[in-house]
PDB file of C-alpha atoms in Angstrom:
ATOM      1  CA  MET A   1       0.000   0.000   0.000  1.00 48.00           C
ATOM      2  CA  THR A   2       1.540   3.290  -1.097  1.00 51.00           C
ATOM      3  CA  ASP A   3       1.290   6.490   0.842  1.00 53.00           C
ATOM      4  CA  ARG A   4      -0.846   9.275  -0.516  1.00 56.00           C
ATOM      5  CA  PRO A   5       1.033  12.195  -2.064  1.00 56.00           C
ATOM      6  CA  GLY A   6       1.860  14.795   0.550  1.00 54.00           C
ATOM      7  CA  ALA A   7       1.193  12.435   3.473  1.00 55.00           C
ATOM      8  CA  GLU A   8       3.695  12.052   6.305  1.00 55.00           C
ATOM      9  CA  PRO A   9       5.918   8.935   6.090  1.00 57.00           C
ATOM     10  CA  ALA A  10       4.885   6.063   8.339  1.00 56.00           C
ATOM     11  CA  GLY A  11       6.419   6.173  11.809  1.00 55.00           C
ATOM     12  CA  ARG A  12       7.275   9.894  11.622  1.00 59.00           C
ATOM     13  CA  GLU A  13       5.260  12.305  13.716  1.00 62.00           C
ATOM     14  CA  ARG A  14       4.465  15.790  12.417  1.00 67.00           C
ATOM     15  CA  GLN A  15       6.449  18.428  14.267  1.00 69.00           C
ATOM     16  CA  GLU A  16       5.327  22.031  14.531  1.00 74.00           C
ATOM     17  CA  ILE A  17       7.730  24.662  13.286  1.00 74.00           C
ATOM     18  CA  ARG A  18       8.901  26.891  16.085  1.00 76.00           C
ATOM     19  CA  ALA A  19       9.594  30.384  14.741  1.00 71.00           C
ATOM     20  CA  VAL A  20      12.152  32.388  16.697  1.00 72.00           C
ATOM     21  CA  PRO A  21      11.974  36.153  16.133  1.00 77.00           C
ATOM     22  CA  VAL A  22      15.153  37.839  14.973  1.00 76.00           C
ATOM     23  CA  ARG A  23      16.858  39.853  17.662  1.00 78.00           C
ATOM     24  CA  HIS A  24      17.792  43.468  16.961  1.00 79.00           C
ATOM     25  CA  PRO A  25      20.027  44.618  19.804  1.00 82.00           C
ATOM     26  CA  GLY A  26      21.164  47.632  17.785  1.00 84.00           C
ATOM     27  CA  ARG A  27      17.641  49.026  17.772  1.00 86.00           C
ATOM     28  CA  TRP A  28      17.405  48.903  21.543  1.00 86.00           C
ATOM     29  CA  VAL A  29      20.775  50.630  21.855  1.00 89.00           C
ATOM     30  CA  ALA A  30      19.597  53.372  19.467  1.00 91.00           C
ATOM     31  CA  VAL A  31      16.356  53.815  21.437  1.00 90.00           C
ATOM     32  CA  ALA A  32      18.292  54.078  24.696  1.00 92.00           C
ATOM     33  CA  VAL A  33      20.683  56.677  23.272  1.00 93.00           C
ATOM     34  CA  LEU A  34      17.820  58.736  21.847  1.00 94.00           C
ATOM     35  CA  ALA A  35      15.928  58.524  25.140  1.00 94.00           C
ATOM     36  CA  VAL A  36      18.954  59.830  27.048  1.00 93.00           C
ATOM     37  CA  LEU A  37      19.458  62.673  24.566  1.00 94.00           C
ATOM     38  CA  ALA A  38      15.768  63.594  24.731  1.00 93.00           C
ATOM     39  CA  ALA A  39      15.865  63.616  28.532  1.00 93.00           C
ATOM     40  CA  MET A  40      18.945  65.860  28.464  1.00 92.00           C
ATOM     41  CA  LEU A  41      17.227  68.235  26.054  1.00 90.00           C
ATOM     42  CA  VAL A  42      14.060  68.469  28.152  1.00 90.00           C
ATOM     43  CA  HIS A  43      16.116  68.977  31.312  1.00 88.00           C
ATOM     44  CA  THR A  44      18.201  71.831  29.914  1.00 88.00           C
ATOM     45  CA  VAL A  45      15.167  73.540  28.360  1.00 85.00           C
ATOM     46  CA  LEU A  46      13.240  73.447  31.642  1.00 85.00           C
ATOM     47  CA  THR A  47      16.090  74.306  34.009  1.00 85.00           C
ATOM     48  CA  ASN A  48      18.131  76.850  32.040  1.00 84.00           C
ATOM     49  CA  GLU A  49      16.749  80.261  33.014  1.00 84.00           C
ATOM     50  CA  ARG A  50      18.595  81.928  30.132  1.00 84.00           C
ATOM     51  CA  PHE A  51      15.925  80.711  27.727  1.00 84.00           C
ATOM     52  CA  GLY A  52      13.686  83.366  29.273  1.00 85.00           C
ATOM     53  CA  TRP A  53      10.352  81.592  28.930  1.00 87.00           C
ATOM     54  CA  ASP A  54       8.621  84.420  30.797  1.00 88.00           C
ATOM     55  CA  VAL A  55       9.887  86.852  28.140  1.00 88.00           C
ATOM     56  CA  VAL A  56       8.732  84.465  25.409  1.00 88.00           C
ATOM     57  CA  GLY A  57       5.251  84.397  26.920  1.00 88.00           C
ATOM     58  CA  ASN A  58       5.112  88.192  27.170  1.00 90.00           C
ATOM     59  CA  TYR A  59       5.999  88.806  23.504  1.00 91.00           C
ATOM     60  CA  LEU A  60       4.448  85.764  21.821  1.00 90.00           C
ATOM     61  CA  PHE A  61       1.174  87.572  21.076  1.00 91.00           C
ATOM     62  CA  SER A  62       2.403  91.156  21.307  1.00 91.00           C
ATOM     63  CA  ALA A  63       1.264  93.683  18.703  1.00 91.00           C
ATOM     64  CA  PRO A  64       4.677  94.179  17.002  1.00 91.00           C
ATOM     65  CA  ILE A  65       5.162  90.419  16.597  1.00 93.00           C
ATOM     66  CA  LEU A  66       1.646  89.916  15.205  1.00 93.00           C
ATOM     67  CA  ASN A  67       2.120  92.833  12.781  1.00 93.00           C
ATOM     68  CA  GLY A  68       5.363  91.315  11.572  1.00 92.00           C
ATOM     69  CA  LEU A  69       3.629  87.947  11.254  1.00 93.00           C
ATOM     70  CA  ARG A  70       0.907  89.510   9.118  1.00 94.00           C
ATOM     71  CA  ASN A  71       3.488  91.142   6.835  1.00 93.00           C
ATOM     72  CA  THR A  72       5.292  87.820   6.503  1.00 94.00           C
ATOM     73  CA  LEU A  73       2.088  86.094   5.402  1.00 94.00           C
ATOM     74  CA  VAL A  74       1.277  88.856   2.899  1.00 94.00           C
ATOM     75  CA  LEU A  75       4.782  88.687   1.408  1.00 94.00           C
ATOM     76  CA  THR A  76       4.609  84.894   1.172  1.00 94.00           C
ATOM     77  CA  VAL A  77       1.233  84.805  -0.566  1.00 94.00           C
ATOM     78  CA  LEU A  78       1.913  87.631  -3.035  1.00 95.00           C
ATOM     79  CA  SER A  79       5.469  86.525  -3.834  1.00 94.00           C
ATOM     80  CA  MET A  80       4.348  82.959  -4.500  1.00 94.00           C
ATOM     81  CA  ALA A  81       1.510  84.244  -6.693  1.00 95.00           C
ATOM     82  CA  ILE A  82       4.015  86.228  -8.761  1.00 95.00           C
ATOM     83  CA  GLY A  83       6.379  83.262  -8.835  1.00 94.00           C
ATOM     84  CA  ILE A  84       3.744  80.732  -9.930  1.00 93.00           C
ATOM     85  CA  VAL A  85       2.261  82.950 -12.662  1.00 93.00           C
ATOM     86  CA  GLY A  86       5.686  83.953 -13.906  1.00 94.00           C
ATOM     87  CA  GLY A  87       6.973  80.385 -13.673  1.00 93.00           C
ATOM     88  CA  VAL A  88       4.133  79.013 -15.800  1.00 90.00           C
ATOM     89  CA  GLY A  89       4.744  81.692 -18.408  1.00 91.00           C
ATOM     90  CA  LEU A  90       8.491  81.062 -18.465  1.00 93.00           C
ATOM     91  CA  ALA A  91       7.991  77.293 -18.672  1.00 90.00           C
ATOM     92  CA  VAL A  92       5.684  77.679 -21.677  1.00 87.00           C
ATOM     93  CA  MET A  93       8.230  80.013 -23.273  1.00 90.00           C
ATOM     94  CA  ARG A  94      11.008  77.475 -22.648  1.00 90.00           C
ATOM     95  CA  GLN A  95       8.968  74.859 -24.509  1.00 85.00           C
ATOM     96  CA  SER A  96       8.338  77.191 -27.454  1.00 84.00           C
ATOM     97  CA  PRO A  97       9.743  76.117 -30.838  1.00 85.00           C
ATOM     98  CA  ASN A  98      10.744  79.757 -31.402  1.00 89.00           C
ATOM     99  CA  PRO A  99      14.458  79.969 -30.445  1.00 91.00           C
ATOM    100  CA  VAL A 100      14.205  83.673 -29.560  1.00 93.00           C
ATOM    101  CA  VAL A 101      11.350  83.112 -27.083  1.00 91.00           C
ATOM    102  CA  SER A 102      12.960  79.997 -25.641  1.00 92.00           C
ATOM    103  CA  GLY A 103      16.333  81.745 -25.367  1.00 93.00           C
ATOM    104  CA  ALA A 104      14.828  84.757 -23.587  1.00 94.00           C
ATOM    105  CA  ALA A 105      13.213  82.499 -20.971  1.00 93.00           C
ATOM    106  CA  ALA A 106      16.444  80.525 -20.524  1.00 93.00           C
ATOM    107  CA  THR A 107      18.399  83.778 -20.036  1.00 94.00           C
ATOM    108  CA  TYR A 108      15.925  84.988 -17.404  1.00 94.00           C
ATOM    109  CA  ILE A 109      16.180  81.707 -15.497  1.00 94.00           C
ATOM    110  CA  TRP A 110      19.975  81.731 -15.736  1.00 94.00           C
ATOM    111  CA  LEU A 111      20.208  85.303 -14.446  1.00 94.00           C
ATOM    112  CA  PHE A 112      17.808  85.087 -11.511  1.00 94.00           C
ATOM    113  CA  ARG A 113      18.940  81.646 -10.352  1.00 92.00           C
ATOM    114  CA  GLY A 114      22.605  82.530 -10.721  1.00 92.00           C
ATOM    115  CA  THR A 115      22.640  85.620  -8.486  1.00 93.00           C
ATOM    116  CA  PRO A 116      22.002  85.746  -4.705  1.00 94.00           C
ATOM    117  CA  LEU A 117      18.525  86.713  -3.577  1.00 93.00           C
ATOM    118  CA  ILE A 118      19.937  89.269  -1.137  1.00 93.00           C
ATOM    119  CA  ALA A 119      21.711  91.000  -4.017  1.00 94.00           C
ATOM    120  CA  GLN A 120      18.459  91.096  -5.982  1.00 94.00           C
ATOM    121  CA  LEU A 121      16.571  92.597  -3.028  1.00 94.00           C
ATOM    122  CA  LEU A 122      19.224  95.285  -2.630  1.00 94.00           C
ATOM    123  CA  PHE A 123      19.167  95.974  -6.377  1.00 93.00           C
ATOM    124  CA  TRP A 124      15.426  96.590  -6.477  1.00 93.00           C
ATOM    125  CA  ASN A 125      15.518  98.646  -3.279  1.00 92.00           C
ATOM    126  CA  PHE A 126      18.215 100.951  -4.665  1.00 92.00           C
ATOM    127  CA  LEU A 127      16.968 101.007  -8.251  1.00 90.00           C
ATOM    128  CA  ALA A 128      16.587 104.794  -8.001  1.00 88.00           C
ATOM    129  CA  ALA A 129      20.374 105.119  -7.876  1.00 88.00           C
ATOM    130  CA  LEU A 130      20.473 103.653 -11.391  1.00 88.00           C
ATOM    131  CA  TYR A 131      17.219 105.103 -12.778  1.00 84.00           C
ATOM    132  CA  PRO A 132      16.021 108.198 -10.863  1.00 86.00           C
ATOM    133  CA  ARG A 133      12.918 108.245 -13.044  1.00 83.00           C
ATOM    134  CA  LEU A 134      11.129 105.427 -14.835  1.00 77.00           C
ATOM    135  CA  SER A 135       9.466 106.327 -18.112  1.00 76.00           C
ATOM    136  CA  LEU A 136       7.369 104.597 -20.727  1.00 75.00           C
ATOM    137  CA  GLY A 137       7.469 105.793 -24.309  1.00 70.00           C
ATOM    138  CA  VAL A 138       9.068 105.399 -27.720  1.00 70.00           C
ATOM    139  CA  PRO A 139      12.867 104.816 -27.683  1.00 73.00           C
ATOM    140  CA  PHE A 140      14.661 108.023 -28.755  1.00 69.00           C
ATOM    141  CA  GLY A 141      11.192 109.586 -28.956  1.00 67.00           C
ATOM    142  CA  PRO A 142       8.480 111.089 -26.768  1.00 73.00           C
ATOM    143  CA  GLU A 143       7.724 109.825 -23.267  1.00 71.00           C
ATOM    144  CA  PHE A 144       4.148 108.900 -22.440  1.00 75.00           C
ATOM    145  CA  ILE A 145       4.525 108.250 -18.697  1.00 79.00           C
ATOM    146  CA  SER A 146       7.298 109.280 -16.321  1.00 77.00           C
ATOM    147  CA  VAL A 147       7.359 108.662 -12.565  1.00 83.00           C
ATOM    148  CA  ASP A 148       9.836 109.072  -9.733  1.00 84.00           C
ATOM    149  CA  THR A 149      11.452 105.698  -9.013  1.00 85.00           C
ATOM    150  CA  ASN A 150      11.465 106.247  -5.242  1.00 85.00           C
ATOM    151  CA  VAL A 151       7.718 106.811  -5.347  1.00 85.00           C
ATOM    152  CA  LEU A 152       7.044 103.738  -7.475  1.00 85.00           C
ATOM    153  CA  ILE A 153       9.516 101.269  -5.930  1.00 88.00           C
ATOM    154  CA  THR A 154       8.705 101.348  -2.230  1.00 90.00           C
ATOM    155  CA  GLN A 155      10.187  98.920   0.299  1.00 91.00           C
ATOM    156  CA  PHE A 156       7.179  96.658  -0.082  1.00 92.00           C
ATOM    157  CA  ALA A 157       7.408  96.747  -3.880  1.00 92.00           C
ATOM    158  CA  ALA A 158      11.137  95.987  -3.716  1.00 93.00           C
ATOM    159  CA  CYS A 159      10.392  92.956  -1.519  1.00 94.00           C
ATOM    160  CA  LEU A 160       7.771  91.664  -3.946  1.00 94.00           C
ATOM    161  CA  LEU A 161       9.999  92.200  -6.971  1.00 94.00           C
ATOM    162  CA  GLY A 162      12.974  90.529  -5.340  1.00 94.00           C
ATOM    163  CA  LEU A 163      11.119  87.538  -3.917  1.00 95.00           C
ATOM    164  CA  GLY A 164       8.568  87.077  -6.719  1.00 94.00           C
ATOM    165  CA  LEU A 165      10.857  87.398  -9.725  1.00 95.00           C
ATOM    166  CA  ASN A 166      13.454  85.153  -8.123  1.00 95.00           C
ATOM    167  CA  GLU A 167      10.823  82.535  -7.319  1.00 95.00           C
ATOM    168  CA  ALA A 168       9.540  82.640 -10.910  1.00 95.00           C
ATOM    169  CA  ALA A 169      12.898  81.328 -12.133  1.00 94.00           C
ATOM    170  CA  TYR A 170      12.675  78.285  -9.855  1.00 94.00           C
ATOM    171  CA  MET A 171       8.982  77.686 -10.522  1.00 93.00           C
ATOM    172  CA  ALA A 172       9.690  77.744 -14.263  1.00 93.00           C
ATOM    173  CA  GLU A 173      11.889  74.657 -13.957  1.00 92.00           C
ATOM    174  CA  ILE A 174       9.356  72.935 -11.694  1.00 92.00           C
ATOM    175  CA  VAL A 175       6.518  73.563 -14.156  1.00 89.00           C
ATOM    176  CA  ARG A 176       8.681  72.560 -17.114  1.00 88.00           C
ATOM    177  CA  GLY A 177       9.535  69.281 -15.381  1.00 87.00           C
ATOM    178  CA  GLY A 178       5.836  68.621 -14.825  1.00 85.00           C
ATOM    179  CA  MET A 179       5.054  69.363 -18.464  1.00 82.00           C
ATOM    180  CA  LEU A 180       7.781  66.999 -19.649  1.00 83.00           C
ATOM    181  CA  SER A 181       6.295  64.237 -17.480  1.00 81.00           C
ATOM    182  CA  VAL A 182       3.170  64.185 -19.680  1.00 80.00           C
ATOM    183  CA  ASP A 183       3.449  61.820 -22.613  1.00 79.00           C
ATOM    184  CA  ARG A 184       4.231  63.696 -25.815  1.00 78.00           C
ATOM    185  CA  GLY A 185       1.696  61.621 -27.728  1.00 80.00           C
ATOM    186  CA  GLN A 186      -1.175  63.319 -25.894  1.00 75.00           C
ATOM    187  CA  ALA A 187      -0.150  66.732 -27.204  1.00 74.00           C
ATOM    188  CA  GLU A 188       0.181  65.286 -30.683  1.00 77.00           C
ATOM    189  CA  ALA A 189      -3.267  63.724 -30.412  1.00 82.00           C
ATOM    190  CA  ALA A 190      -4.711  67.059 -29.260  1.00 79.00           C
ATOM    191  CA  GLY A 191      -3.116  68.746 -32.261  1.00 77.00           C
ATOM    192  CA  ALA A 192      -4.616  66.117 -34.543  1.00 82.00           C
ATOM    193  CA  LEU A 193      -8.050  66.961 -33.099  1.00 80.00           C
ATOM    194  CA  GLY A 194      -7.582  70.584 -34.089  1.00 81.00           C
ATOM    195  CA  MET A 195      -6.576  72.073 -30.731  1.00 81.00           C
ATOM    196  CA  THR A 196      -4.210  75.008 -30.736  1.00 79.00           C
ATOM    197  CA  ARG A 197      -0.983  74.982 -28.731  1.00 76.00           C
ATOM    198  CA  SER A 198      -2.494  77.144 -25.989  1.00 76.00           C
ATOM    199  CA  GLN A 199      -5.585  74.943 -25.758  1.00 80.00           C
ATOM    200  CA  THR A 200      -3.433  71.834 -25.546  1.00 81.00           C
ATOM    201  CA  MET A 201      -1.394  73.353 -22.739  1.00 78.00           C
ATOM    202  CA  ARG A 202      -4.449  74.556 -20.828  1.00 75.00           C
ATOM    203  CA  ARG A 203      -6.705  71.535 -21.253  1.00 79.00           C
ATOM    204  CA  ILE A 204      -4.390  68.555 -21.710  1.00 80.00           C
ATOM    205  CA  VAL A 205      -0.825  69.096 -20.500  1.00 80.00           C
ATOM    206  CA  LEU A 206      -1.067  71.333 -17.416  1.00 78.00           C
ATOM    207  CA  PRO A 207      -3.961  69.460 -15.704  1.00 79.00           C
ATOM    208  CA  GLN A 208      -1.992  66.207 -15.893  1.00 80.00           C
ATOM    209  CA  ALA A 209       1.288  67.881 -14.952  1.00 81.00           C
ATOM    210  CA  MET A 210      -0.211  69.223 -11.725  1.00 81.00           C
ATOM    211  CA  ARG A 211       0.380  65.896  -9.983  1.00 82.00           C
ATOM    212  CA  VAL A 212       4.118  66.420 -10.509  1.00 83.00           C
ATOM    213  CA  ILE A 213       4.081  70.197 -10.007  1.00 86.00           C
ATOM    214  CA  VAL A 214       2.169  70.399  -6.707  1.00 85.00           C
ATOM    215  CA  PRO A 215       4.644  68.685  -4.292  1.00 86.00           C
ATOM    216  CA  PRO A 216       7.693  70.838  -5.157  1.00 88.00           C
ATOM    217  CA  THR A 217       5.454  73.917  -5.301  1.00 90.00           C
ATOM    218  CA  GLY A 218       4.368  73.196  -1.732  1.00 88.00           C
ATOM    219  CA  ASN A 219       8.005  72.909  -0.731  1.00 90.00           C
ATOM    220  CA  GLU A 220       8.753  76.213  -2.456  1.00 92.00           C
ATOM    221  CA  THR A 221       5.898  77.867  -0.551  1.00 92.00           C
ATOM    222  CA  ILE A 222       7.261  76.639   2.778  1.00 92.00           C
ATOM    223  CA  SER A 223      10.722  77.804   1.739  1.00 92.00           C
ATOM    224  CA  MET A 224       9.327  81.197   0.704  1.00 93.00           C
ATOM    225  CA  LEU A 225       7.767  81.617   4.149  1.00 93.00           C
ATOM    226  CA  LYS A 226      11.229  81.408   5.695  1.00 91.00           C
ATOM    227  CA  THR A 227      12.987  83.230   2.859  1.00 92.00           C
ATOM    228  CA  THR A 228      10.931  86.358   3.569  1.00 92.00           C
ATOM    229  CA  SER A 229      13.203  86.873   6.576  1.00 90.00           C
ATOM    230  CA  LEU A 230      15.902  88.030   4.114  1.00 91.00           C
ATOM    231  CA  VAL A 231      14.039  91.307   3.556  1.00 91.00           C
ATOM    232  CA  VAL A 232      15.620  92.406   6.826  1.00 89.00           C
ATOM    233  CA  VAL A 233      18.555  93.598   4.678  1.00 89.00           C
ATOM    234  CA  ILE A 234      16.402  96.423   3.297  1.00 88.00           C
ATOM    235  CA  GLY A 235      14.674  97.097   6.632  1.00 85.00           C
ATOM    236  CA  TYR A 236      11.176  95.899   5.804  1.00 89.00           C
ATOM    237  CA  PHE A 237       9.077  95.144   8.876  1.00 87.00           C
ATOM    238  CA  GLU A 238       8.324  91.397   8.940  1.00 90.00           C
ATOM    239  CA  LEU A 239       8.392  88.739  11.663  1.00 91.00           C
ATOM    240  CA  LEU A 240      12.150  88.385  12.134  1.00 90.00           C
ATOM    241  CA  THR A 241      12.710  92.134  11.771  1.00 89.00           C
ATOM    242  CA  SER A 242      10.106  92.737  14.478  1.00 91.00           C
ATOM    243  CA  ALA A 243      11.810  90.270  16.819  1.00 91.00           C
ATOM    244  CA  GLN A 244      15.208  91.854  16.181  1.00 89.00           C
ATOM    245  CA  ARG A 245      13.944  95.378  16.856  1.00 90.00           C
ATOM    246  CA  ILE A 246      12.473  94.310  20.180  1.00 90.00           C
ATOM    247  CA  SER A 247      15.650  92.454  21.162  1.00 88.00           C
ATOM    248  CA  ASN A 248      17.721  95.528  20.305  1.00 87.00           C
ATOM    249  CA  GLN A 249      15.741  97.411  22.951  1.00 88.00           C
ATOM    250  CA  ASN A 250      15.583  94.861  25.789  1.00 86.00           C
ATOM    251  CA  PHE A 251      18.687  92.799  24.881  1.00 86.00           C
ATOM    252  CA  GLN A 252      16.681  89.544  25.154  1.00 87.00           C
ATOM    253  CA  VAL A 253      18.014  88.032  21.930  1.00 89.00           C
ATOM    254  CA  ILE A 254      17.389  84.333  22.578  1.00 90.00           C
ATOM    255  CA  PRO A 255      13.790  84.662  23.859  1.00 91.00           C
ATOM    256  CA  LEU A 256      12.811  86.820  20.869  1.00 92.00           C
ATOM    257  CA  LEU A 257      14.423  84.352  18.464  1.00 92.00           C
ATOM    258  CA  ILE A 258      12.365  81.612  20.126  1.00 92.00           C
ATOM    259  CA  VAL A 259       9.220  83.687  19.554  1.00 93.00           C
ATOM    260  CA  ALA A 260      10.018  84.071  15.845  1.00 93.00           C
ATOM    261  CA  ALA A 261      10.932  80.386  15.517  1.00 92.00           C
ATOM    262  CA  PHE A 262       7.661  79.380  17.187  1.00 94.00           C
ATOM    263  CA  TRP A 263       5.555  81.276  14.663  1.00 94.00           C
ATOM    264  CA  TYR A 264       7.612  79.987  11.741  1.00 94.00           C
ATOM    265  CA  LEU A 265       7.063  76.430  12.981  1.00 94.00           C
ATOM    266  CA  VAL A 266       3.322  76.992  13.366  1.00 94.00           C
ATOM    267  CA  LEU A 267       2.941  78.401   9.857  1.00 93.00           C
ATOM    268  CA  THR A 268       5.172  75.721   8.345  1.00 92.00           C
ATOM    269  CA  SER A 269       3.109  73.002  10.005  1.00 92.00           C
ATOM    270  CA  LEU A 270      -0.144  74.474   8.662  1.00 92.00           C
ATOM    271  CA  LEU A 271       1.311  74.751   5.161  1.00 90.00           C
ATOM    272  CA  THR A 272       2.529  71.155   5.336  1.00 90.00           C
ATOM    273  CA  ILE A 273      -0.973  69.950   6.236  1.00 90.00           C
ATOM    274  CA  GLY A 274      -2.473  71.993   3.420  1.00 87.00           C
ATOM    275  CA  GLN A 275       0.101  70.625   1.004  1.00 84.00           C
ATOM    276  CA  GLY A 276      -0.965  67.090   1.885  1.00 84.00           C
ATOM    277  CA  PHE A 277      -4.616  67.852   1.068  1.00 83.00           C
ATOM    278  CA  VAL A 278      -3.698  69.463  -2.258  1.00 81.00           C
ATOM    279  CA  GLU A 279      -1.437  66.553  -3.222  1.00 78.00           C
ATOM    280  CA  ARG A 280      -4.228  64.057  -2.549  1.00 81.00           C
ATOM    281  CA  ARG A 281      -6.630  66.224  -4.567  1.00 77.00           C
ATOM    282  CA  PHE A 282      -4.444  66.257  -7.679  1.00 72.00           C
ATOM    283  CA  GLY A 283      -3.224  62.694  -7.146  1.00 68.00           C
ATOM    284  CA  ARG A 284      -6.667  61.147  -7.501  1.00 67.00           C
ATOM    285  CA  GLY A 285      -6.714  58.265  -9.947  1.00 61.00           C
ATOM    286  CA  PHE A 286      -2.999  57.613  -9.579  1.00 58.00           C
ATOM    287  CA  VAL A 287      -1.944  54.610  -7.502  1.00 51.00           C
ATOM    288  CA  PRO A 288       1.770  54.659  -6.617  1.00 53.00           C
ATOM    289  CA  ASP A 289       3.742  51.445  -6.710  1.00 49.00           C
ATOM    290  CA  ARG A 290       3.821  50.798  -2.981  1.00 47.00           C
ATOM    291  CA  PRO A 291       5.418  47.693  -1.477  1.00 45.00           C
ATOM    292  CA  GLY A 292       2.972  44.824  -1.749  1.00 41.00           C
ATOM    293  CA  SER A 293       0.813  46.433  -4.440  1.00 40.00           C
ATOM    294  CA  ARG A 294       2.120  44.037  -7.078  1.00 44.00           C
ATOM    295  CA  LEU A 295       1.379  41.036  -4.872  1.00 37.00           C
ATOM    296  CA  LEU A 296      -2.138  42.335  -4.304  1.00 35.00           C
ATOM    297  CA  SER A 297      -2.712  42.810  -8.029  1.00 42.00           C
ATOM    298  CA  ARG A 298      -1.470  39.289  -8.736  1.00 43.00           C
ATOM    299  CA  ALA A 299      -3.775  37.848  -6.095  1.00 38.00           C
ATOM    300  CA  VAL A 300      -6.745  39.677  -7.615  1.00 38.00           C
ATOM    301  CA  ASN A 301      -5.860  38.524 -11.124  1.00 45.00           C
ATOM    302  CA  THR A 302      -5.535  34.919 -10.046  1.00 43.00           C
TER     303      THR A 302
END
């Protein structure tokens, strides 16, 4: 009598497999080290009186700090608006088959990405030293409009020009990368259906490119929030400038820096949450290749 296939041989008892979990002593050592470091950090923050937590509490919601916070938000929103609009325009120009248009956009990007932002802010703030009056008219002919540069280019305008035009150069490359991620055949198919180049960009390419454009744009927005602190070089009143002016009066440098850092962290956290919602909104219909997704698809197919 032969044994059935897969049956245990006669006289041999089935033994259960005893699985022994793999030990990871290095993980426990890392946890212990991190716990000690965290305890040291908490201890020094709570016991070191030089942090001046009472000063932090007094100025956290003070009027000068909140005014600087408001100016920081306004600069961030308007500068990013200029950067996004300008970046889309420059990206479309870079993709143009006209070499003059494409070359002009490439030159703009090269110039504004290749020079420091602080230098650009100073340039726009002191533009009157180069052009005392700005005029619009026919070259070597009559002037239609002429205005004093100091009246037109205020500190706020210089901040917007410096931050916005610089951001447009970076956004142009982000948008161009998103446009290149869309299959070229879709633009060709749109052209075969009679769509113009602008219609193809607006209705076919850009909507699909948003999934690639949104994440780095969110990062640029968070970066812009912190980059606005550079306008201190031209004396504009924003969050960090407000904290520095107060510290120059009461000599409490560290507590006022903590106040500014607190508000930057709060705003950055809110922007990060908003970025997550926007990414999920434009990522609908796209399933990333996560670990295990292939195994799940195989199981469904079988």
